[in-house]
mmCIF file of C-alpha atoms and ligand atoms in Angstrom:
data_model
loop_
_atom_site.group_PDB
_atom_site.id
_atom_site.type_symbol
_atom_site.label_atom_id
_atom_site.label_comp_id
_atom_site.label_asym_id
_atom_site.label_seq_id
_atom_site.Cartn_x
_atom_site.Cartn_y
_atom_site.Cartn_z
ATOM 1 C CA UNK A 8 -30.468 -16.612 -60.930
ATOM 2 C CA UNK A 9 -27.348 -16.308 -62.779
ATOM 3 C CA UNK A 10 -24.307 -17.931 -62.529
ATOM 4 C CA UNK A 11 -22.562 -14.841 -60.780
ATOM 5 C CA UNK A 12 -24.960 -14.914 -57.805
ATOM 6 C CA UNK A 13 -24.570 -18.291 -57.187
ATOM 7 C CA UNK A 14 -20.591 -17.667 -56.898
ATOM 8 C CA UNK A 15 -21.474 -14.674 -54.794
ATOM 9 C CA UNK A 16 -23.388 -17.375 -52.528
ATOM 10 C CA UNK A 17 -19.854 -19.215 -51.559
ATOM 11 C CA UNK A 18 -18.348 -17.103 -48.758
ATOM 12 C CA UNK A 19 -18.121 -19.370 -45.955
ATOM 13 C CA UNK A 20 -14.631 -19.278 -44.950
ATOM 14 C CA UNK A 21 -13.572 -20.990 -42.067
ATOM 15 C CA UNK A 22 -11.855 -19.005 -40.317
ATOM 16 C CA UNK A 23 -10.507 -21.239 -37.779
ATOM 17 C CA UNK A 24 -7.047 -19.848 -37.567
ATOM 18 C CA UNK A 25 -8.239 -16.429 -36.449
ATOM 19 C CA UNK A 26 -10.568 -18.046 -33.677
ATOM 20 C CA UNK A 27 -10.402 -20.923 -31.085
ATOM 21 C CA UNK A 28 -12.977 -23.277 -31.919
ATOM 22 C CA UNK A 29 -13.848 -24.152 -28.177
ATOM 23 C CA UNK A 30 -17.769 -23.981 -27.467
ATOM 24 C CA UNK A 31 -19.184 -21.219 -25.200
ATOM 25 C CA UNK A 32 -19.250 -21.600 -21.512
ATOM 26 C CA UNK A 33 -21.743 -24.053 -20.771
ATOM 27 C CA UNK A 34 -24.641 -22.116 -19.251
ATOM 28 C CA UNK A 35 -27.952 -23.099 -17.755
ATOM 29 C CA UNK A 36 -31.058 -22.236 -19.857
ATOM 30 C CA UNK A 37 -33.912 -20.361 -18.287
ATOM 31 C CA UNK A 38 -37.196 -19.358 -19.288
ATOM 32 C CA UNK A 39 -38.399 -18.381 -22.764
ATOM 33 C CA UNK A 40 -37.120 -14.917 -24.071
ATOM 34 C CA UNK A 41 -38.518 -14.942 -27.692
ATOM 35 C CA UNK A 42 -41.033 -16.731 -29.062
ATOM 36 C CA UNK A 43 -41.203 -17.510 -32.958
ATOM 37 C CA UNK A 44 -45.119 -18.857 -34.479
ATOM 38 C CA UNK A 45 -45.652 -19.548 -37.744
ATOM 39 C CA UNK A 46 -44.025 -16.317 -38.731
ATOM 40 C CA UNK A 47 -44.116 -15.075 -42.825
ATOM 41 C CA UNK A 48 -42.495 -12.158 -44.096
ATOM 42 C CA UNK A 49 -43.409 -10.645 -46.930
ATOM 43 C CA UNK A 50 -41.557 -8.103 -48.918
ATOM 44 C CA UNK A 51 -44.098 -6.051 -51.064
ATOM 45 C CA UNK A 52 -41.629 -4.087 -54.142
ATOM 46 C CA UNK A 53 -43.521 -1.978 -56.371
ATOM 47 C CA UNK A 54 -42.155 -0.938 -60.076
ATOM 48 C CA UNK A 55 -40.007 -3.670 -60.023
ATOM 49 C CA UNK A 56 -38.597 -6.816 -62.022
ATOM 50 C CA UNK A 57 -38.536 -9.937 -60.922
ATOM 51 C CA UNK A 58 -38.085 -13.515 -61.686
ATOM 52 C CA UNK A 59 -41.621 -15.266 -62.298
ATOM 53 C CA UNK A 60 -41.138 -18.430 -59.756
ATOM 54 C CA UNK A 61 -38.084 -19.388 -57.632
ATOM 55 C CA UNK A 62 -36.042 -21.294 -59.646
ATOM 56 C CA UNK A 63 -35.408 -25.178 -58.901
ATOM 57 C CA UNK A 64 -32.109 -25.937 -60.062
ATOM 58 C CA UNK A 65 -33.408 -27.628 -62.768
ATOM 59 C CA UNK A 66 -35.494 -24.428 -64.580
ATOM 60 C CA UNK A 67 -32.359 -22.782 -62.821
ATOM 61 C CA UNK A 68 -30.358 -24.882 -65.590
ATOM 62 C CA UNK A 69 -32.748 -23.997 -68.625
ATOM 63 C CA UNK A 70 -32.817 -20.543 -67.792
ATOM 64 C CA UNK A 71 -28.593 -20.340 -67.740
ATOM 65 C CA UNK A 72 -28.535 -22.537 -70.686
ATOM 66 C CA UNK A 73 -31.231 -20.117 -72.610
ATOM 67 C CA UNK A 74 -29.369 -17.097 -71.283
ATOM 68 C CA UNK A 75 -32.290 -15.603 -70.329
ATOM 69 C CA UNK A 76 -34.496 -14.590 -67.146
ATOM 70 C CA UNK A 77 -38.400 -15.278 -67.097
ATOM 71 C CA UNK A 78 -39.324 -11.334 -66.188
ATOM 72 C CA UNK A 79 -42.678 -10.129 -64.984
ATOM 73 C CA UNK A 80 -43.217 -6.550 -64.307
ATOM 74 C CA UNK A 81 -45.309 -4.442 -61.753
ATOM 75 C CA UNK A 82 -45.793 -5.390 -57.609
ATOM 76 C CA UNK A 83 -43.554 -8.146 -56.457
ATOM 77 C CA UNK A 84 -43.605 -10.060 -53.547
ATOM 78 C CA UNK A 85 -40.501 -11.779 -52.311
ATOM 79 C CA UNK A 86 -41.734 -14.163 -49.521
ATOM 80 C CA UNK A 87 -38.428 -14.189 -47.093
ATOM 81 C CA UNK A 88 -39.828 -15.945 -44.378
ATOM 82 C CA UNK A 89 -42.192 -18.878 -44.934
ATOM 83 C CA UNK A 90 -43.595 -20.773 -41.751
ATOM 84 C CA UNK A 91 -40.528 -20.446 -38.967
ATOM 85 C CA UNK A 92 -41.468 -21.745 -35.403
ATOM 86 C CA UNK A 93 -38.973 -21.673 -32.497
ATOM 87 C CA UNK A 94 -38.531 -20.728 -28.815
ATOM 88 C CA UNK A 95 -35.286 -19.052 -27.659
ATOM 89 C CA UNK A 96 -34.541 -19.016 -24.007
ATOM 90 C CA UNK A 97 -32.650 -17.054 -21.551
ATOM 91 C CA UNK A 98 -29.045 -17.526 -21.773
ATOM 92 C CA UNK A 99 -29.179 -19.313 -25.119
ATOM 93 C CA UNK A 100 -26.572 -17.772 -28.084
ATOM 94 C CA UNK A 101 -28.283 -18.678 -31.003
ATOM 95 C CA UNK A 102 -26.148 -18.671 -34.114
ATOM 96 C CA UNK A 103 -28.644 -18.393 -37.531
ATOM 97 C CA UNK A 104 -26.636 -19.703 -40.351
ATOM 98 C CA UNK A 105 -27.829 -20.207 -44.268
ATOM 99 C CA UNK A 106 -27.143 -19.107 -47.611
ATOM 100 C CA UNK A 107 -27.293 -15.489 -49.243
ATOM 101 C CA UNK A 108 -30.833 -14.480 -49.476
ATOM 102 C CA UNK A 109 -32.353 -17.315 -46.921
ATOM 103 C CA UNK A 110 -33.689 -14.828 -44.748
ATOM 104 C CA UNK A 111 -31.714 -14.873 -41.527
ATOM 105 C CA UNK A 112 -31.556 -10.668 -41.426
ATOM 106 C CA UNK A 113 -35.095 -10.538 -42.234
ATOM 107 C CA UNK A 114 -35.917 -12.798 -39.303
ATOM 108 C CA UNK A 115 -33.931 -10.644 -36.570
ATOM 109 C CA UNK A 116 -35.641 -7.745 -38.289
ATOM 110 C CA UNK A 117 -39.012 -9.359 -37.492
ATOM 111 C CA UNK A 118 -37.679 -10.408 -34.067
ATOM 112 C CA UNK A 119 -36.400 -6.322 -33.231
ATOM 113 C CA UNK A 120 -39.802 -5.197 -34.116
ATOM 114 C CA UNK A 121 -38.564 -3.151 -37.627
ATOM 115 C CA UNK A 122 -41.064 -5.595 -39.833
ATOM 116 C CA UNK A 123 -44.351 -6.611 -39.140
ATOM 117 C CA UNK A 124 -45.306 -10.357 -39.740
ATOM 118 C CA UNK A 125 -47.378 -11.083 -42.347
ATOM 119 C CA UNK A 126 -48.677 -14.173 -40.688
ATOM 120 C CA UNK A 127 -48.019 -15.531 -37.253
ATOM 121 C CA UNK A 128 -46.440 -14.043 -34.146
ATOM 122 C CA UNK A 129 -43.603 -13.077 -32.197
ATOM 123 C CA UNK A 130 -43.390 -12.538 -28.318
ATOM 124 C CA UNK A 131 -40.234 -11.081 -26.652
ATOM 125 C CA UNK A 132 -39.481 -10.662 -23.404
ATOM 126 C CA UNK A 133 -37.315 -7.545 -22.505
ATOM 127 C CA UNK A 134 -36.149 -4.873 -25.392
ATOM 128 C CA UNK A 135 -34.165 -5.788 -28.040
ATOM 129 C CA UNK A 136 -30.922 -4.182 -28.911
ATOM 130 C CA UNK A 137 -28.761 -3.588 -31.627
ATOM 131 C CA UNK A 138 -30.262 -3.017 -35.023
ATOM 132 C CA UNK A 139 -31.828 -0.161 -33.124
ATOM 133 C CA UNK A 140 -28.225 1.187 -32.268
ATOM 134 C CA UNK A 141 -27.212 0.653 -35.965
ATOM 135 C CA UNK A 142 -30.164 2.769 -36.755
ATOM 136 C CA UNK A 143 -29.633 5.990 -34.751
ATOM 137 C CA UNK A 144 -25.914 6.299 -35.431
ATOM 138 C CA UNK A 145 -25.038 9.198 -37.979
ATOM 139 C CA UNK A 146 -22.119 8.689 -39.915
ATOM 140 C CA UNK A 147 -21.178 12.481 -40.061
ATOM 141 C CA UNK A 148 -20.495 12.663 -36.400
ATOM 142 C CA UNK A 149 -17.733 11.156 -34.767
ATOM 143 C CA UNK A 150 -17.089 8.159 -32.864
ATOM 144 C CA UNK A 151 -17.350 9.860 -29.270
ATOM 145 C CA UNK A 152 -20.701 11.469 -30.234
ATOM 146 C CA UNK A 153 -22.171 8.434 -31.550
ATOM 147 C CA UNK A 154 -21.505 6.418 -27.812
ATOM 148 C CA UNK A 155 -23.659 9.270 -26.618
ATOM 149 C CA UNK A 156 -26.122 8.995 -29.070
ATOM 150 C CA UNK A 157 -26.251 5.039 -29.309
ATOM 151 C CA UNK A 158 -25.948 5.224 -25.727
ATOM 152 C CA UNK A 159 -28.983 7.049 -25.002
ATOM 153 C CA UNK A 160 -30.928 5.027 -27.440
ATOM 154 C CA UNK A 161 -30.277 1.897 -25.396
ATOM 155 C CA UNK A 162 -31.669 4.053 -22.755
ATOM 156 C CA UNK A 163 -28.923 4.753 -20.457
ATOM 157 C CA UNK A 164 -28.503 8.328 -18.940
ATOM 158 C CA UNK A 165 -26.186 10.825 -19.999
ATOM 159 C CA UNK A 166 -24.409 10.163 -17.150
ATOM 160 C CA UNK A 167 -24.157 6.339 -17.376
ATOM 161 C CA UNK A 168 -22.729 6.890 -21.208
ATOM 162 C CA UNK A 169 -20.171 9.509 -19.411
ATOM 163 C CA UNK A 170 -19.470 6.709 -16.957
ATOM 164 C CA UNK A 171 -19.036 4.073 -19.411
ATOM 165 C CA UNK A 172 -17.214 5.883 -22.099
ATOM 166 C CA UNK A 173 -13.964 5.235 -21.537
ATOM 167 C CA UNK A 174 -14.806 1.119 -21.303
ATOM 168 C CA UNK A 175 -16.520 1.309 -24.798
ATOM 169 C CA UNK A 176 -13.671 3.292 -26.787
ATOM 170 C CA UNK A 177 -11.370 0.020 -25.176
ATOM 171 C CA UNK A 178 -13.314 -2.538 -26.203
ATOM 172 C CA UNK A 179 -14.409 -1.119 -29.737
ATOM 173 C CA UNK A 180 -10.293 -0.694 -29.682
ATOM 174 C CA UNK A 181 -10.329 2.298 -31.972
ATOM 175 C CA UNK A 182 -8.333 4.457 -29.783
ATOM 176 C CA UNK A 183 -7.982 8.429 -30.761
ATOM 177 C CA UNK A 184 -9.996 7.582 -33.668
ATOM 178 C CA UNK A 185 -13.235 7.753 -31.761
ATOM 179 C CA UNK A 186 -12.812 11.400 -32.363
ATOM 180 C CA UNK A 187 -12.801 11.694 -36.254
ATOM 181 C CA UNK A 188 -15.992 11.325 -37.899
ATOM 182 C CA UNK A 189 -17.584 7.680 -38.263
ATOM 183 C CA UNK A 190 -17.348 7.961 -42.346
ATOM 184 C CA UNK A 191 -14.005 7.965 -42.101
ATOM 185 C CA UNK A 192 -13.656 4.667 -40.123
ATOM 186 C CA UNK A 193 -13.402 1.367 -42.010
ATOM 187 C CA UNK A 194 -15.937 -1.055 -42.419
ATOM 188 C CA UNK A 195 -14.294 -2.930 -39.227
ATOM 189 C CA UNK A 196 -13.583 0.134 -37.080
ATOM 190 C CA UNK A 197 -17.410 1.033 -37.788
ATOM 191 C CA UNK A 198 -18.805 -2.535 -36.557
ATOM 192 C CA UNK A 199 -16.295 -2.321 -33.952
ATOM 193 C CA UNK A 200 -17.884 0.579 -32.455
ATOM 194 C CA UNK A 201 -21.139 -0.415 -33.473
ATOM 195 C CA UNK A 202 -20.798 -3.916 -31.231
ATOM 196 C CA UNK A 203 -19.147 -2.219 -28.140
ATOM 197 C CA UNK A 204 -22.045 0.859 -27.887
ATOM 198 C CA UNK A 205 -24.465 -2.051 -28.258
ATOM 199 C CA UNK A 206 -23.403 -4.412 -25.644
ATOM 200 C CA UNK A 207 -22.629 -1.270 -23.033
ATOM 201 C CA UNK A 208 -25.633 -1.984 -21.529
ATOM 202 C CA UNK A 209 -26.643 -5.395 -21.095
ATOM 203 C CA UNK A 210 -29.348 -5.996 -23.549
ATOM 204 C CA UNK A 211 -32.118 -8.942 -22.907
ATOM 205 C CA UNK A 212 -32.067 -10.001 -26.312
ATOM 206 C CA UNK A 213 -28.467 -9.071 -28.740
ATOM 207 C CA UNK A 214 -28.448 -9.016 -32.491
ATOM 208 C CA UNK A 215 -25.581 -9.342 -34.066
ATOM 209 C CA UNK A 216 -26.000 -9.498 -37.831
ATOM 210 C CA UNK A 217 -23.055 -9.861 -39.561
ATOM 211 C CA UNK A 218 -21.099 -7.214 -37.319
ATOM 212 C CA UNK A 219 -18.507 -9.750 -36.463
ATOM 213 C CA UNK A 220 -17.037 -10.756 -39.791
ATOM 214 C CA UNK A 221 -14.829 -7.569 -40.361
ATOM 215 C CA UNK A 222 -13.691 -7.471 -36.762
ATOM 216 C CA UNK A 223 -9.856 -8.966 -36.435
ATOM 217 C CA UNK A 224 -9.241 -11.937 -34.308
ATOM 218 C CA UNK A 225 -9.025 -10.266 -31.258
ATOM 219 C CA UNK A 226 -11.856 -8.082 -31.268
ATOM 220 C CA UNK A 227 -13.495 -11.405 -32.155
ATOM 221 C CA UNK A 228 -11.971 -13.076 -29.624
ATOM 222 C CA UNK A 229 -13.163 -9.913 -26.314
ATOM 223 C CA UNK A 230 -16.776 -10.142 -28.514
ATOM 224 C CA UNK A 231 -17.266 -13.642 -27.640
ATOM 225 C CA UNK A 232 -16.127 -13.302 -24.089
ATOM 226 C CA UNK A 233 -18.628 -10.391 -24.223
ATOM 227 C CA UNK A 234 -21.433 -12.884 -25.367
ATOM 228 C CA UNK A 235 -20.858 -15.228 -23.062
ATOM 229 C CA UNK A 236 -21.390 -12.662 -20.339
ATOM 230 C CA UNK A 237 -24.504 -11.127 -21.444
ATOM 231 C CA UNK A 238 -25.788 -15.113 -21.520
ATOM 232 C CA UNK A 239 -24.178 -14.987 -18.203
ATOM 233 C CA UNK A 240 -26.969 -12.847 -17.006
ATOM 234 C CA UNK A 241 -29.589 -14.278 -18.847
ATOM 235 C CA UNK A 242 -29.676 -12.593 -22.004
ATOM 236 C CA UNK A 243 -30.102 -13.864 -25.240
ATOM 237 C CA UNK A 244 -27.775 -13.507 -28.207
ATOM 238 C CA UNK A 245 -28.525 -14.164 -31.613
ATOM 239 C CA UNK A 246 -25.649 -14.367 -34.155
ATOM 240 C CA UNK A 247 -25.129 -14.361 -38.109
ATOM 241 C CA UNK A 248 -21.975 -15.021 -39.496
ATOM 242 C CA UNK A 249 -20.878 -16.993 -42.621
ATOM 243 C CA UNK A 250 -18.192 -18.491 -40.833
ATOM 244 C CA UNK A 251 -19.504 -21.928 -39.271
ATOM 245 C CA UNK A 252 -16.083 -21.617 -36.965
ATOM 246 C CA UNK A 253 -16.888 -18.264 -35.334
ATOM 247 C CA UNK A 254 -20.661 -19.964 -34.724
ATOM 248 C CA UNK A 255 -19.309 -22.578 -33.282
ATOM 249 C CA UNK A 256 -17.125 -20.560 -31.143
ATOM 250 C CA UNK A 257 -19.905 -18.562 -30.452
ATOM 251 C CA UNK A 258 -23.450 -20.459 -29.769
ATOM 252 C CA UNK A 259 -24.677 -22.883 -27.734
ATOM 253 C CA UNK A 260 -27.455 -23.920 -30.418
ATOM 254 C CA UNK A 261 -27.554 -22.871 -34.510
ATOM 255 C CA UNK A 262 -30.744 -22.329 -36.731
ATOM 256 C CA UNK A 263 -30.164 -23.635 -40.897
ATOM 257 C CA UNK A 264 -32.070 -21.089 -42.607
ATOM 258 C CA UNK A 265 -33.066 -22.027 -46.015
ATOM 259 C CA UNK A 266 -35.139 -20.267 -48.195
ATOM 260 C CA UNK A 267 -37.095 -18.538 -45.155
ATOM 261 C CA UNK A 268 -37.413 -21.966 -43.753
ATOM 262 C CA UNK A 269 -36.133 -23.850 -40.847
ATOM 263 C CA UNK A 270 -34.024 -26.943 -41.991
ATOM 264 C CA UNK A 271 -32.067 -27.477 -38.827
ATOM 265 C CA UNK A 272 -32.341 -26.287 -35.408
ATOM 266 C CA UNK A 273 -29.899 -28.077 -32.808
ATOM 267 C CA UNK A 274 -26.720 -28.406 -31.216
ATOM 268 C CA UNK A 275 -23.833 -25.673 -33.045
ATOM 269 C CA UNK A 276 -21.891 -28.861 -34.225
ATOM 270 C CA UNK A 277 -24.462 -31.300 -35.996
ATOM 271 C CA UNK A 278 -26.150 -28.348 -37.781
ATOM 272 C CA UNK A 279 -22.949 -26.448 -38.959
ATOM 273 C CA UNK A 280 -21.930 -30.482 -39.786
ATOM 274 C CA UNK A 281 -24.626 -30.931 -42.176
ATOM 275 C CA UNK A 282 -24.857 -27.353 -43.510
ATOM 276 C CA UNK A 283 -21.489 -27.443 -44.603
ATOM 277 C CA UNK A 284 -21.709 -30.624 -46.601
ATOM 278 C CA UNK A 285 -24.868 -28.964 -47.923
ATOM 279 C CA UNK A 286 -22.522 -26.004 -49.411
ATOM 280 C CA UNK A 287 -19.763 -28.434 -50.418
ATOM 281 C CA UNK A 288 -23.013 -30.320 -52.588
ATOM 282 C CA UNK A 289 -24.263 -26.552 -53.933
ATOM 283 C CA UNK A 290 -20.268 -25.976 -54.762
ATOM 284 C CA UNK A 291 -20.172 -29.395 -57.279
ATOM 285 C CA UNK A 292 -23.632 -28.490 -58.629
ATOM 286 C CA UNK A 293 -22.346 -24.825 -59.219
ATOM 287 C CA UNK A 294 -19.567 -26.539 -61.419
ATOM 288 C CA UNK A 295 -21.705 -28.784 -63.414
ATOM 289 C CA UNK A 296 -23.873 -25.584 -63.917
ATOM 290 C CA UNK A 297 -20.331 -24.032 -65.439
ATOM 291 C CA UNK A 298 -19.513 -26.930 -67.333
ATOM 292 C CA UNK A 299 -23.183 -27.530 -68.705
ATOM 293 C CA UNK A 300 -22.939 -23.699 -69.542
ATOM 294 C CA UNK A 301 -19.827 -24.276 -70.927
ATOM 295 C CA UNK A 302 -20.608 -27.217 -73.317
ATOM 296 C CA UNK A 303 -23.568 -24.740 -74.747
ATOM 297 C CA UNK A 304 -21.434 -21.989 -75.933
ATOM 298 C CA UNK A 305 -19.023 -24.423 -77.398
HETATM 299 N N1 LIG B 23 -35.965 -4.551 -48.417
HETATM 300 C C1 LIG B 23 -36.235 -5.633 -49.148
HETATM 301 N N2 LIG B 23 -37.136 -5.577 -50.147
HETATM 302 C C2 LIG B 23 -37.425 -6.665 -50.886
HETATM 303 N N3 LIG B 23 -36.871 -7.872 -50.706
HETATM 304 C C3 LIG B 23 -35.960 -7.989 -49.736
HETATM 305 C C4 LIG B 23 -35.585 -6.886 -48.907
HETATM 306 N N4 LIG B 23 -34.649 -7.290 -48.023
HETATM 307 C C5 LIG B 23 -34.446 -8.594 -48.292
HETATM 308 N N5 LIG B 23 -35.222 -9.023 -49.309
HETATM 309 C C6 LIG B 23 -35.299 -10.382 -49.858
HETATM 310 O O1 LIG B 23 -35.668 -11.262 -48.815
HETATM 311 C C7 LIG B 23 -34.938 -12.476 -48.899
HETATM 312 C C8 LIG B 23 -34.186 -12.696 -47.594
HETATM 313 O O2 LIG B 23 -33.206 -11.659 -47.469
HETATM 314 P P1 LIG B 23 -32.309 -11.485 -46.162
HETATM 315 O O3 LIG B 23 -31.602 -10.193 -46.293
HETATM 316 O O4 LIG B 23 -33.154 -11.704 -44.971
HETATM 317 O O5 LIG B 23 -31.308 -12.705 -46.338
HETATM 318 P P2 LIG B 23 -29.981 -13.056 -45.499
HETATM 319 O O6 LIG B 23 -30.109 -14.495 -45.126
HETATM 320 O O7 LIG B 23 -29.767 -12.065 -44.433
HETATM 321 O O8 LIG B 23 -28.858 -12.930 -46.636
HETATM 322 P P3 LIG B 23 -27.304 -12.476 -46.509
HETATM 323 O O9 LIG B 23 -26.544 -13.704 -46.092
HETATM 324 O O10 LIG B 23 -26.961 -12.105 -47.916
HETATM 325 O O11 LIG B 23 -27.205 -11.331 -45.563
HETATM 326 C C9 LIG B 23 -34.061 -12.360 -50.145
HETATM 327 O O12 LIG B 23 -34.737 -12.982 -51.207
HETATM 328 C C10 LIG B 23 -33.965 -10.870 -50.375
HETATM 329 O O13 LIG B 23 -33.843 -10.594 -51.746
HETATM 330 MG MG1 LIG B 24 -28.230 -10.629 -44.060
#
């Protein structure tokens, strides 16, 4: 890994100014919804180049210091998830939090049914929504075509989309713009769309990967009252954001991700707690990396 990843790895922001950090309406928690066994993903990349081993932070040194990467070529496979075991429940918002690359997409991936395990199982109750939304929405068309479209992928009627139009345009907040095309939207107009199709209808399970973090305060501020709804009616809502503030704000319990393992599940303010100081010790070991770099080229 080279130095310019790790940097790339500190974006965790808190963002506390833009969001009130008060904890999601407390809500009673029902039966399972999804259930998480053992589950490995693995990535298979063909014609590719790859490191030969994960790097400790000790060969992660050596390598820096020799300036070099250990390269084999051919089929890689890049083992995202390794082993992760949980049971989410009916009105639980589940905030998944760890560095780049630690396999939090992957999982909700797994979890929406768009990759197969390689080991273990999954079992969810009800559909879930979202990164099937993100997937049918054409970026050539505009905004008001893409409600129908997303719409009718969550399986509501032409009718119900009709119905519900007008609500979605206000909360994705885009205004006349939901009639020019969706590439011409910025990257927070698009996830502002994106979020408001997929929480039209109530969805059993809600994946939100990332979609929050270019929304402004207030649309940040409507999507959690929107999340505490859906838990309202016993859906469940996972979460990933960088920001530990907006998972506080957000979930009533947070997964640490880590290398496609679990190294935390609990209660939103122990585990963001102890994965902060966990950056803050990656931050000082990222500078003695620099400086130990530094001292070489001298
Ligand atoms: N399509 C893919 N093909 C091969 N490897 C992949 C693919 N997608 C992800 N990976 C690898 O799987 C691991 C987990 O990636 P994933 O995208 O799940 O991480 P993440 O926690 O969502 O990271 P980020 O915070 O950057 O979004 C990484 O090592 C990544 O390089
Ligand atoms: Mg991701």
């Amino acid at each position: 890994m080279a130095a310019n990843d790790l940097e790339e790895e500190f974006d965790y922001e808190a963002d506390l100014e833009d969001l009130p950090d008060h904890p999601p309406t407390a809500q009673v928690i029902g039966d399972p919804s999804v259930i998480v066994n053992d589950l490995h993903v693995t990535y298979h990349v063909v014609g590719s180049r790859t490191r030969a081993s994960a790097p400790t932070n000790d060969n992660l040194l050596k390598k820096i210091l020799r300036k070099g990467r250990s390269l084999t070529g051919g089929h890689t496979e890049v083992k995202a998830i390794r082993g992760v075991s949980f049971t989410a429940h009916h009105g639980e918002s589940i905030g998944l939090i760890g560095t780049n690359g630690s396999g939090k997409s992957t999982l909700l991936k797994a979890i929406a049914g768009l990759l197969a395990p390689s080991q273990g199982e999954i079992y969810v109750s009800g559909i879930p929504s979202l990164l099937g939304v993100s997937a049918v929405l054409m970026k050539e068309l505009t905004g008001e075509r893409n409600v129908m479209i997303g719409g009718l992928a969550l399986g509501l009627s032409r009718k119900e989309v009709d119905e519900r139009f007008d609500e979605i345009v206000d909360f994705s907040g885009l205004g006349d713009a939901v009639y020019l095309p969706m590439k011409t939207y910025s990257a927070g107009m698009g996830a502002r769309l994106r979020f408001a199709i997929s929480t039209a209808a109530t969805p059993d399970v809600l994946m939100i990967d990332e979609a929050l973090a270019t929304g402004d305060a207030g649309f940040r501020e409507r999507s959690r009252q929107r999340i505490d709804e859906i838990r309202g009616e016993a859906g469940t809502v996972f979460v990933v954001a960088h920001s530990t503030a907006s998972i506080r704000a957000m979930c009533t319990r947070v997964i640490w991700l880590d290398q496609g393992q679990i190294v935390m599940d609990g209660d939103p303010e122990t585990v963001t707690n102890e994965y902060r100081k966990h950056v803050k010790e990656l931050t000082v070991r990222r500078e003695e990396i620099r400086a130990a770099r530094r001292a070489s080229s001298a």
